[in-house]
Amino acid sequence: MRSSITVRPDSVYGVVRPELYGHFAEHLGRCICEGIWVGETSAIPNDRGIRCDTIEALRRIKPPILRWPGGCFADVYHWEDGIGPRDQRPRRPNHWWEGQDTNAFGTHEYLETCERLGAEPFICLNVGSGTPREALNWVEYCTYAGDTEYTRRRAQNGHPLPWNVRYWAVGNENWGCGGKFQARDYAREYRRFVSFLKQTAPRGEFVICGFDQQKWNLDVLDELRDDLGYIDHISIHKYVSRGTGSGFTPEEYWLLMKDVSALEDVILMTSGTVQSFTQYSKRFIGIALDEWGVWHRDATVDRGLSQSNTLRDAIFAASAFHMFQRHARVLSMTNIAQTINVLQCLLATDGDKLARTPTYYVYDLLQPHKGATALVADVDGPSVEVTDAGQRSTLPVLDASATASHDGTMTISVVNRHPSETQEGCVKVAGSAFPNISARCLGGTSPAAENQPGAPESVAPAAVSTAPAKNGEFVHTFPPCSLTVFRISPA
Ligand code: AHR
């Protein structure tokens, strides 16, 4: 049976902020050390210690934002350990993630990485084991233009000019690894930190720690109900897991596809809570899903949270992006965990070898959505019944999202979630005659297909041809477990 995909250019969800396609790199496993930082003396080609091939691959997908230094690591990180001559920086135990941190990659190296990537920095401050004084000094060190002890040290360390750091998170998961706070205690800490930080970084945007449990968010926002001006974003995290990276049953395959709704539930729950506090003011508090992705069972701490990253994960990510775009009005950013070698990474390295994971190609193919206006795209067609812990849900096999750019180009992305069957879809856009269409498709030989460093790619996008449009619609055959992106430009 053929599906119909109907795009309604008059019904919009909102503008897709580029930050919806953001990233996260933590001092964990081989994400930073080896993934980004190899050091100046490494045989792996590098530019002042920063690895060339991974940066070049990331640059191609124009990363809008890079969150750092954690994660749980953030609440044990003392930023002054990571500045000054590298051979004098202290080596510290990596409290949460085993091994030690050499501090070779610190503030300067991170901000230089952001500059090379063209990404907005997003620094997570230490609340759990730090102080407002320490946080204030870091903000001053990075962003203050005047002549102070800290800005002199910044200059001595090679950067006389201030950086522009827009996003600051006040702690990470402070209900857990960030200090095991009670919600109201954390909220009071947040207010104390931001009351000082705002003076030093008046244009900074501050991110409060939320939770995927409503009670925490309610208590935190209630405690700050007279100070909502201190909150620009609320952070939530959501990971899902079914089977192992490359070992999963057909049932686990479909359950993972359904798990996009677990992310959506957290977004809906948080936005409902936020709106109950902001509805009578003009205040906008964005939802920052600043950690998300598939966390497979095999990604354990002793393995540096590394896991296989297959086409299945990429199709999950593509459907998640479709859902994110439907919530463009409330979502201010998302940051997949994590950029390189950890969890649902975009790049995997092995020595000097590099692989672009299937998820990397989702970011690549969906680039045209960034900054465009998300439109309603209805899908009507075959669906699959999925039962999870006794709860049944119906999942359409095809899933679509559409955006319109300022220059009149429309982008329609379509996921075929079926692991083994092609699907036919009839694409319609009210009022469009489809003058110029091009299409690219990401697929592979099976949902378990993945790319290995140094080996030929088994999952990569390719240009595909489209049938000529007739009467404002065209029919396309979507391969199993695939993402197809159509670009429709004006005549
Ligand atoms: O991304 C790995 C870890 O998951 C992060 O450090 C933490 O914030 C979350 O629990």
Short mmCIF file of C-alpha atoms and ligand atoms in Angstrom, two decimals:
data_model
loop_
_atom_site.label_atom_id
_atom_site.label_comp_id
_atom_site.label_asym_id
_atom_site.label_seq_id
_atom_site.Cartn_x
_atom_site.Cartn_y
_atom_site.Cartn_z
CA MET A 1 0.00 0.00 0.00
CA ARG A 2 1.24 3.45 -0.95
CA SER A 3 1.63 6.20 1.68
CA SER A 4 0.79 9.79 1.00
CA ILE A 5 3.00 12.57 2.32
CA THR A 6 1.25 15.92 2.21
CA VAL A 7 3.17 19.09 2.97
CA ARG A 8 1.08 22.08 4.05
CA PRO A 9 3.11 25.25 3.42
CA ASP A 10 0.48 27.37 5.17
CA SER A 11 0.75 25.47 8.47
CA VAL A 12 4.03 26.08 10.27
CA TYR A 13 5.58 24.71 13.44
CA GLY A 14 8.24 27.42 13.77
CA VAL A 15 11.80 28.21 12.78
CA VAL A 16 14.29 25.37 13.18
CA ARG A 17 17.12 27.02 15.09
CA PRO A 18 20.45 25.70 13.79
CA GLU A 19 21.23 24.74 17.41
CA LEU A 20 18.70 21.93 17.11
CA TYR A 21 21.51 20.11 15.32
CA GLY A 22 24.07 20.65 18.11
CA HIS A 23 26.85 18.57 19.64
CA PHE A 24 28.39 17.59 22.94
CA ALA A 25 31.96 16.54 23.81
CA GLU A 26 32.97 15.41 27.29
CA HIS A 27 36.26 14.35 28.88
CA LEU A 28 35.16 10.75 28.69
CA GLY A 29 36.69 7.73 26.97
CA ARG A 30 38.19 8.71 23.61
CA CYS A 31 35.88 11.60 22.82
CA ILE A 32 38.27 14.48 23.44
CA CYS A 33 41.61 12.70 23.87
CA GLU A 34 42.12 11.00 20.53
CA GLY A 35 38.88 12.26 18.97
CA ILE A 36 39.73 15.97 19.07
CA TRP A 37 43.01 16.29 20.89
CA VAL A 38 46.06 14.24 19.93
CA GLY A 39 48.79 16.65 21.01
CA GLU A 40 51.39 18.47 18.95
CA THR A 41 53.88 15.60 18.96
CA SER A 42 51.39 13.01 17.69
CA ALA A 43 52.02 11.18 14.41
CA ILE A 44 48.33 11.73 13.67
CA PRO A 45 48.10 14.88 11.53
CA ASN A 46 47.19 17.78 13.79
CA ASP A 47 47.21 21.53 13.89
CA ARG A 48 48.64 22.67 17.24
CA GLY A 49 47.51 19.42 18.84
CA ILE A 50 43.97 19.45 17.44
CA ARG A 51 43.31 16.55 15.12
CA CYS A 52 42.85 17.58 11.48
CA ASP A 53 40.66 14.82 10.00
CA THR A 54 37.91 14.85 12.63
CA ILE A 55 37.72 18.64 12.62
CA GLU A 56 37.52 18.68 8.84
CA ALA A 57 34.72 16.05 8.85
CA LEU A 58 32.77 18.01 11.46
CA ARG A 59 33.27 21.31 9.65
CA ARG A 60 31.46 19.84 6.67
CA ILE A 61 28.26 19.47 8.65
CA LYS A 62 28.57 23.01 10.07
CA PRO A 63 28.16 22.23 13.77
CA PRO A 64 26.20 25.12 15.29
CA ILE A 65 27.15 24.54 18.95
CA LEU A 66 29.49 22.33 20.99
CA ARG A 67 28.74 21.64 24.65
CA TRP A 68 31.78 21.02 26.93
CA PRO A 69 33.44 19.87 29.29
CA GLY A 70 30.63 17.54 30.45
CA GLY A 71 28.37 15.89 31.39
CA CYS A 72 29.14 14.55 34.82
CA PHE A 73 32.74 15.64 34.28
CA ALA A 74 31.69 19.30 34.45
CA ASP A 75 30.87 19.21 38.17
CA VAL A 76 34.33 17.92 39.08
CA TYR A 77 36.25 20.11 36.61
CA HIS A 78 38.33 23.01 37.87
CA TRP A 79 39.00 25.16 34.87
CA GLU A 80 42.25 26.67 36.13
CA ASP A 81 43.81 23.20 35.86
CA GLY A 82 43.41 23.50 32.09
CA ILE A 83 45.18 26.79 31.32
CA GLY A 84 48.84 27.81 31.09
CA PRO A 85 51.83 25.80 29.85
CA ARG A 86 50.64 22.28 29.15
CA ASP A 87 53.61 20.58 30.75
CA GLN A 88 52.75 22.28 34.04
CA ARG A 89 49.08 21.37 34.10
CA PRO A 90 48.07 18.92 36.82
CA ARG A 91 46.98 15.40 36.06
CA ARG A 92 43.75 14.54 37.89
CA PRO A 93 41.65 11.42 38.32
CA ASN A 94 38.64 11.42 36.04
CA HIS A 95 36.16 11.05 38.87
CA TRP A 96 33.24 9.60 36.92
CA TRP A 97 34.79 8.03 33.85
CA GLU A 98 37.94 6.22 35.07
CA GLY A 99 41.55 6.93 34.25
CA GLN A 100 43.10 10.38 34.50
CA ASP A 101 42.71 13.66 32.77
CA THR A 102 45.95 15.36 31.76
CA ASN A 103 44.25 18.73 31.38
CA ALA A 104 46.05 19.14 28.05
CA PHE A 105 42.71 20.08 26.53
CA GLY A 106 41.43 23.09 28.43
CA THR A 107 39.67 26.37 27.82
CA HIS A 108 41.98 27.64 25.05
CA GLU A 109 42.02 24.33 23.20
CA TYR A 110 38.23 24.03 23.44
CA LEU A 111 37.53 27.56 22.28
CA GLU A 112 40.01 27.15 19.45
CA THR A 113 38.19 23.95 18.45
CA CYS A 114 34.91 25.87 18.41
CA GLU A 115 36.49 28.57 16.24
CA ARG A 116 37.80 26.02 13.77
CA LEU A 117 34.40 24.34 13.62
CA GLY A 118 32.49 27.61 13.41
CA ALA A 119 30.48 26.36 16.42
CA GLU A 120 29.03 28.44 19.24
CA PRO A 121 30.70 27.50 22.55
CA PHE A 122 28.50 26.17 25.34
CA ILE A 123 30.33 25.78 28.65
CA CYS A 124 28.94 23.82 31.56
CA LEU A 125 30.03 25.34 34.89
CA ASN A 126 30.92 23.40 38.01
CA VAL A 127 28.22 23.70 40.68
CA GLY A 128 28.54 20.31 42.40
CA SER A 129 32.12 20.76 43.65
CA GLY A 130 32.74 24.35 42.60
CA THR A 131 31.78 27.82 43.79
CA PRO A 132 30.20 30.92 42.28
CA ARG A 133 33.62 32.59 42.65
CA GLU A 134 35.27 29.93 40.49
CA ALA A 135 32.51 30.17 37.88
CA LEU A 136 32.72 33.96 37.87
CA ASN A 137 36.47 33.84 37.35
CA TRP A 138 36.01 31.50 34.38
CA VAL A 139 33.44 33.78 32.77
CA GLU A 140 35.75 36.75 33.36
CA TYR A 141 38.74 34.86 31.94
CA CYS A 142 36.84 33.97 28.78
CA THR A 143 34.72 37.02 28.06
CA TYR A 144 35.85 40.12 29.93
CA ALA A 145 37.45 42.85 27.83
CA GLY A 146 38.97 44.99 30.61
CA ASP A 147 42.44 44.79 32.15
CA THR A 148 42.36 42.41 35.13
CA GLU A 149 44.54 39.71 36.58
CA TYR A 150 42.53 37.05 34.77
CA THR A 151 42.48 38.81 31.43
CA ARG A 152 46.24 39.35 31.70
CA ARG A 153 46.65 35.64 32.27
CA ARG A 154 44.46 34.99 29.23
CA ALA A 155 46.75 37.23 27.19
CA GLN A 156 49.88 35.55 28.56
CA ASN A 157 48.36 32.23 27.59
CA GLY A 158 48.00 33.41 24.02
CA HIS A 159 44.58 35.06 23.71
CA PRO A 160 44.55 38.79 24.47
CA LEU A 161 41.07 39.30 23.05
CA PRO A 162 38.00 38.03 24.88
CA TRP A 163 36.00 35.21 23.39
CA ASN A 164 32.30 35.47 22.86
CA VAL A 165 30.73 32.66 24.89
CA ARG A 166 26.97 32.90 24.73
CA TYR A 167 25.79 29.75 26.53
CA TRP A 168 26.61 28.83 30.13
CA ALA A 169 25.05 25.88 31.91
CA VAL A 170 24.92 26.13 35.68
CA GLY A 171 25.82 22.55 36.49
CA ASN A 172 24.90 19.24 34.93
CA GLU A 173 22.44 16.64 36.20
CA ASN A 174 22.59 18.22 39.66
CA TRP A 175 19.91 15.80 40.82
CA GLY A 176 22.53 13.04 40.30
CA CYS A 177 26.24 13.22 39.44
CA GLY A 178 26.21 17.02 39.79
CA GLY A 179 25.97 16.97 43.58
CA LYS A 180 22.78 14.99 44.35
CA PHE A 181 20.88 18.16 45.21
CA GLN A 182 17.28 18.42 46.29
CA ALA A 183 15.43 20.47 43.67
CA ARG A 184 14.86 23.57 45.79
CA ASP A 185 18.41 23.54 47.15
CA TYR A 186 19.74 23.42 43.60
CA ALA A 187 17.39 26.22 42.54
CA ARG A 188 18.75 28.43 45.33
CA GLU A 189 22.31 27.60 44.24
CA TYR A 190 21.36 28.42 40.65
CA ARG A 191 20.02 31.83 41.70
CA ARG A 192 23.18 32.54 43.70
CA PHE A 193 25.44 31.65 40.75
CA VAL A 194 23.43 33.54 38.12
CA SER A 195 22.97 36.66 40.27
CA PHE A 196 26.76 37.14 39.99
CA LEU A 197 27.29 35.68 36.53
CA LYS A 198 24.79 38.00 34.90
CA GLN A 199 26.86 41.01 35.97
CA THR A 200 29.98 39.69 34.29
CA ALA A 201 28.23 38.21 31.26
CA PRO A 202 25.18 40.40 30.68
CA ARG A 203 24.63 38.94 27.21
CA GLY A 204 25.18 35.36 28.35
CA GLU A 205 22.35 32.85 28.24
CA PHE A 206 22.04 30.65 31.30
CA VAL A 207 20.89 27.06 31.33
CA ILE A 208 19.26 25.60 34.40
CA CYS A 209 19.42 21.89 35.13
CA GLY A 210 16.11 20.15 34.58
CA PHE A 211 15.19 16.51 34.81
CA ASP A 212 13.03 14.01 32.95
CA GLN A 213 10.89 13.88 36.08
CA GLN A 214 8.30 16.59 36.39
CA LYS A 215 8.56 17.03 40.15
CA TRP A 216 12.13 18.35 39.92
CA ASN A 217 11.23 20.84 37.18
CA LEU A 218 8.15 22.02 39.05
CA ASP A 219 10.07 22.55 42.29
CA VAL A 220 13.00 24.28 40.62
CA LEU A 221 10.78 26.66 38.66
CA ASP A 222 8.53 27.30 41.62
CA GLU A 223 11.53 28.24 43.76
CA LEU A 224 12.59 30.68 41.05
CA ARG A 225 9.13 31.94 40.14
CA ASP A 226 10.15 35.54 40.99
CA ASP A 227 13.47 35.21 39.19
CA LEU A 228 12.47 33.57 35.92
CA GLY A 229 14.56 36.26 34.20
CA TYR A 230 17.59 34.32 35.37
CA ILE A 231 16.64 31.32 33.23
CA ASP A 232 17.12 31.28 29.46
CA HIS A 233 17.04 27.53 28.87
CA ILE A 234 16.17 24.44 30.85
CA SER A 235 18.33 21.39 30.24
CA ILE A 236 16.85 17.92 29.92
CA HIS A 237 18.55 14.66 29.02
CA LYS A 238 17.10 11.52 27.53
CA TYR A 239 18.82 8.32 26.43
CA VAL A 240 17.14 5.23 25.03
CA SER A 241 18.42 1.69 24.72
CA ARG A 242 17.28 -1.52 23.03
CA GLY A 243 19.63 -4.46 22.64
CA THR A 244 23.30 -3.86 21.94
CA GLY A 245 24.83 -1.65 19.27
CA SER A 246 24.84 -4.29 16.56
CA GLY A 247 22.87 -7.09 18.24
CA PHE A 248 19.12 -6.61 18.30
CA THR A 249 15.99 -8.58 17.58
CA PRO A 250 13.32 -7.42 15.12
CA GLU A 251 11.22 -6.52 18.16
CA GLU A 252 14.05 -4.44 19.64
CA TYR A 253 14.44 -2.75 16.28
CA TRP A 254 10.85 -1.52 16.32
CA LEU A 255 10.96 -0.63 20.00
CA LEU A 256 13.87 1.68 19.30
CA MET A 257 11.92 3.34 16.49
CA LYS A 258 9.06 3.85 18.93
CA ASP A 259 11.41 5.32 21.52
CA VAL A 260 11.39 8.65 19.67
CA SER A 261 8.15 9.12 21.60
CA ALA A 262 10.08 8.79 24.90
CA LEU A 263 12.10 11.86 23.88
CA GLU A 264 8.95 13.62 22.78
CA ASP A 265 7.21 12.87 26.09
CA VAL A 266 10.02 14.58 28.01
CA ILE A 267 9.89 17.62 25.72
CA LEU A 268 6.12 17.87 26.08
CA MET A 269 6.20 17.38 29.82
CA THR A 270 8.94 20.00 30.28
CA SER A 271 7.35 22.54 27.95
CA GLY A 272 4.01 22.14 29.75
CA THR A 273 5.70 22.77 33.08
CA VAL A 274 7.67 25.75 31.76
CA GLN A 275 4.57 27.28 30.20
CA SER A 276 2.65 26.98 33.43
CA PHE A 277 5.21 29.43 34.89
CA THR A 278 5.75 31.69 31.88
CA GLN A 279 2.25 31.91 30.43
CA TYR A 280 1.44 35.33 31.88
CA SER A 281 4.82 36.86 31.07
CA LYS A 282 6.59 37.39 27.76
CA ARG A 283 9.47 35.27 29.03
CA PHE A 284 10.69 32.50 26.75
CA ILE A 285 12.58 29.64 28.38
CA GLY A 286 13.90 27.31 25.71
CA ILE A 287 14.14 23.59 26.19
CA ALA A 288 17.72 22.45 25.76
CA LEU A 289 17.78 18.70 25.15
CA ASP A 290 21.51 18.94 25.67
CA GLU A 291 22.14 15.20 25.95
CA TRP A 292 20.21 12.65 23.94
CA GLY A 293 20.71 9.58 21.83
CA VAL A 294 20.93 5.82 21.87
CA TRP A 295 22.95 4.40 24.77
CA HIS A 296 23.38 0.73 24.04
CA ARG A 297 23.95 -1.90 26.75
CA ASP A 298 27.49 -2.53 25.50
CA ALA A 299 28.54 1.09 26.10
CA THR A 300 29.96 0.63 29.59
CA VAL A 301 32.33 2.88 31.54
CA ASP A 302 35.23 0.43 31.24
CA ARG A 303 34.82 0.63 27.44
CA GLY A 304 34.77 4.43 27.51
CA LEU A 305 31.06 4.31 26.60
CA SER A 306 31.96 3.18 23.10
CA GLN A 307 29.42 1.22 21.11
CA SER A 308 28.61 0.16 17.57
CA ASN A 309 26.73 2.79 15.64
CA THR A 310 24.57 1.30 12.96
CA LEU A 311 22.09 2.39 10.36
CA ARG A 312 19.35 1.55 12.89
CA ASP A 313 20.65 4.29 15.21
CA ALA A 314 20.82 6.75 12.32
CA ILE A 315 17.20 6.12 11.37
CA PHE A 316 16.23 6.62 15.00
CA ALA A 317 18.12 9.95 14.95
CA ALA A 318 16.48 11.05 11.70
CA SER A 319 13.00 10.37 13.14
CA ALA A 320 14.02 12.19 16.32
CA PHE A 321 14.97 15.24 14.21
CA HIS A 322 11.58 15.12 12.51
CA MET A 323 9.98 15.19 15.94
CA PHE A 324 12.32 17.98 17.13
CA GLN A 325 11.29 20.08 14.13
CA ARG A 326 7.64 19.62 15.09
CA HIS A 327 8.60 21.18 18.45
CA ALA A 328 10.66 23.99 16.93
CA ARG A 329 8.75 26.61 18.91
CA VAL A 330 9.84 25.30 22.30
CA LEU A 331 13.18 23.59 21.64
CA SER A 332 16.18 25.89 21.75
CA MET A 333 18.88 23.28 21.15
CA THR A 334 19.68 19.59 21.12
CA ASN A 335 23.14 18.10 21.63
CA ILE A 336 23.62 14.47 20.74
CA ALA A 337 25.86 12.44 23.03
CA GLN A 338 28.64 12.44 22.03
CA THR A 339 30.55 13.78 19.05
CA ILE A 340 33.42 11.29 18.66
CA ASN A 341 33.99 7.69 19.85
CA VAL A 342 31.42 7.85 22.67
CA LEU A 343 27.78 6.65 22.62
CA GLN A 344 25.88 7.72 19.49
CA CYS A 345 28.91 9.39 17.98
CA LEU A 346 29.18 10.97 14.56
CA LEU A 347 32.80 9.97 14.08
CA ALA A 348 34.77 6.94 15.21
CA THR A 349 38.56 6.77 15.20
CA ASP A 350 41.08 4.00 15.43
CA GLY A 351 44.60 5.41 15.59
CA ASP A 352 44.91 7.61 12.52
CA LYS A 353 41.87 6.05 10.85
CA LEU A 354 38.46 7.65 10.81
CA ALA A 355 34.90 6.52 10.11
CA ARG A 356 31.84 8.65 9.59
CA THR A 357 29.02 6.83 11.35
CA PRO A 358 25.56 6.50 9.78
CA THR A 359 24.41 9.13 12.30
CA TYR A 360 26.99 11.57 10.87
CA TYR A 361 25.26 11.28 7.53
CA VAL A 362 21.90 12.11 9.08
CA TYR A 363 23.38 15.44 10.22
CA ASP A 364 24.84 15.87 6.75
CA LEU A 365 21.62 15.15 4.86
CA LEU A 366 19.40 17.20 7.14
CA GLN A 367 21.59 20.33 6.97
CA PRO A 368 19.17 22.26 4.72
CA HIS A 369 16.55 22.19 7.48
CA LYS A 370 18.74 24.39 9.71
CA GLY A 371 17.39 27.91 10.00
CA ALA A 372 14.38 27.10 7.80
CA THR A 373 10.70 27.15 8.80
CA ALA A 374 9.23 23.79 9.75
CA LEU A 375 5.98 23.02 7.95
CA VAL A 376 3.27 20.53 8.72
CA ALA A 377 3.83 17.30 6.75
CA ASP A 378 1.11 14.68 7.17
CA VAL A 379 1.81 11.03 6.50
CA ASP A 380 -1.01 8.64 5.81
CA GLY A 381 -0.19 5.00 5.07
CA PRO A 382 0.89 1.64 6.47
CA SER A 383 1.79 1.46 10.13
CA VAL A 384 3.17 -1.07 12.61
CA GLU A 385 1.80 -1.97 16.05
CA VAL A 386 4.49 -1.88 18.74
CA THR A 387 3.90 -3.16 22.25
CA ASP A 388 6.16 -1.93 25.02
CA ALA A 389 5.58 -3.10 28.59
CA GLY A 390 1.97 -3.90 27.72
CA GLN A 391 1.37 -0.52 26.06
CA ARG A 392 0.47 -0.58 22.38
CA SER A 393 1.34 2.19 19.98
CA THR A 394 0.92 2.60 16.26
CA LEU A 395 3.92 3.74 14.29
CA PRO A 396 3.55 4.93 10.68
CA VAL A 397 6.20 3.20 8.59
CA LEU A 398 7.07 6.40 6.74
CA ASP A 399 7.84 9.55 8.69
CA ALA A 400 8.37 12.98 7.13
CA SER A 401 9.38 16.53 7.91
CA ALA A 402 9.41 19.56 5.63
CA THR A 403 10.92 23.03 5.86
CA ALA A 404 10.90 26.14 3.70
CA SER A 405 13.97 28.38 3.44
CA HIS A 406 14.08 32.13 2.82
CA ASP A 407 15.25 31.59 -0.75
CA GLY A 408 12.10 29.62 -1.57
CA THR A 409 13.76 26.19 -1.43
CA MET A 410 11.76 23.46 0.22
CA THR A 411 13.36 20.46 1.90
CA ILE A 412 11.36 17.30 2.54
CA SER A 413 12.99 14.48 4.44
CA VAL A 414 11.38 11.07 4.56
CA VAL A 415 12.35 8.12 6.74
CA ASN A 416 11.33 4.58 5.84
CA ARG A 417 11.47 2.87 9.21
CA HIS A 418 10.75 -0.57 7.82
CA PRO A 419 13.86 -2.71 8.33
CA SER A 420 13.38 -4.88 5.22
CA GLU A 421 10.63 -3.57 2.93
CA THR A 422 10.62 -0.77 0.42
CA GLN A 423 7.71 1.66 0.71
CA GLU A 424 6.07 3.70 -1.98
CA GLY A 425 5.08 7.23 -1.12
CA CYS A 426 3.24 9.92 -3.02
CA VAL A 427 4.64 13.34 -2.12
CA LYS A 428 2.31 16.31 -2.47
CA VAL A 429 2.92 19.96 -1.72
CA ALA A 430 -0.08 22.21 -1.98
CA GLY A 431 0.55 24.81 -4.67
CA SER A 432 3.89 23.41 -5.91
CA ALA A 433 4.56 22.12 -9.39
CA PHE A 434 7.99 20.77 -8.32
CA PRO A 435 10.01 22.54 -10.97
CA ASN A 436 13.46 21.36 -9.80
CA ILE A 437 13.88 18.38 -7.50
CA SER A 438 17.07 16.72 -6.38
CA ALA A 439 17.30 13.90 -3.84
CA ARG A 440 19.87 12.11 -1.72
CA CYS A 441 19.32 8.88 0.14
CA LEU A 442 21.10 7.26 3.09
CA GLY A 443 20.64 3.51 3.33
CA GLY A 444 22.56 0.27 3.66
CA THR A 445 22.37 -3.44 3.23
CA SER A 446 20.76 -3.98 6.64
CA PRO A 447 19.78 -2.02 9.77
CA ALA A 448 22.93 -3.43 11.42
CA ALA A 449 25.22 -1.97 8.74
CA GLU A 450 27.93 0.31 10.08
CA ASN A 451 31.14 2.02 8.98
CA GLN A 452 34.48 0.99 10.44
CA PRO A 453 37.56 3.24 10.63
CA GLY A 454 39.84 2.55 7.69
CA ALA A 455 37.36 0.27 5.87
CA PRO A 456 35.25 1.19 2.81
CA GLU A 457 31.96 2.73 3.88
CA SER A 458 28.92 0.48 3.85
CA VAL A 459 26.52 3.26 4.83
CA ALA A 460 26.84 6.49 2.84
CA PRO A 461 24.44 8.82 1.09
CA ALA A 462 24.02 8.82 -2.68
CA ALA A 463 22.15 11.01 -5.13
CA VAL A 464 18.96 9.33 -6.34
CA SER A 465 16.67 10.20 -9.20
CA THR A 466 13.02 11.12 -8.77
CA ALA A 467 10.03 10.44 -11.00
CA PRO A 468 8.65 13.47 -12.83
CA ALA A 469 5.93 15.30 -10.94
CA LYS A 470 2.40 15.28 -12.33
CA ASN A 471 -0.48 17.40 -11.05
CA GLY A 472 1.48 18.65 -8.06
CA GLU A 473 2.69 15.27 -6.81
CA PHE A 474 5.32 12.63 -7.44
CA VAL A 475 5.74 9.03 -6.41
CA HIS A 476 8.95 7.72 -4.90
CA THR A 477 10.10 4.31 -3.73
CA PHE A 478 11.88 4.48 -0.40
CA PRO A 479 14.44 1.72 0.35
CA PRO A 480 14.19 -0.16 3.66
CA CYS A 481 15.71 1.55 6.70
CA SER A 482 16.54 4.73 4.84
CA LEU A 483 16.48 8.51 4.97
CA THR A 484 15.72 10.37 1.73
CA VAL A 485 15.99 14.12 1.45
CA PHE A 486 14.34 16.02 -1.42
CA ARG A 487 15.35 19.57 -2.25
CA ILE A 488 12.80 21.46 -4.29
CA SER A 489 14.03 24.77 -5.63
CA PRO A 490 11.93 27.44 -7.28
CA ALA A 491 11.88 27.65 -11.08
O1 AHR B 1 26.92 11.34 28.17
C1 AHR B 1 27.35 10.52 29.23
C2 AHR B 1 26.80 10.97 30.57
O2 AHR B 1 25.41 10.79 30.62
C3 AHR B 1 26.97 12.42 30.95
O3 AHR B 1 28.21 12.68 31.49
C4 AHR B 1 25.90 12.64 31.96
O4 AHR B 1 25.46 13.97 32.01
C5 AHR B 1 24.81 11.67 31.54
O5 AHR B 1 24.30 10.96 32.60
#
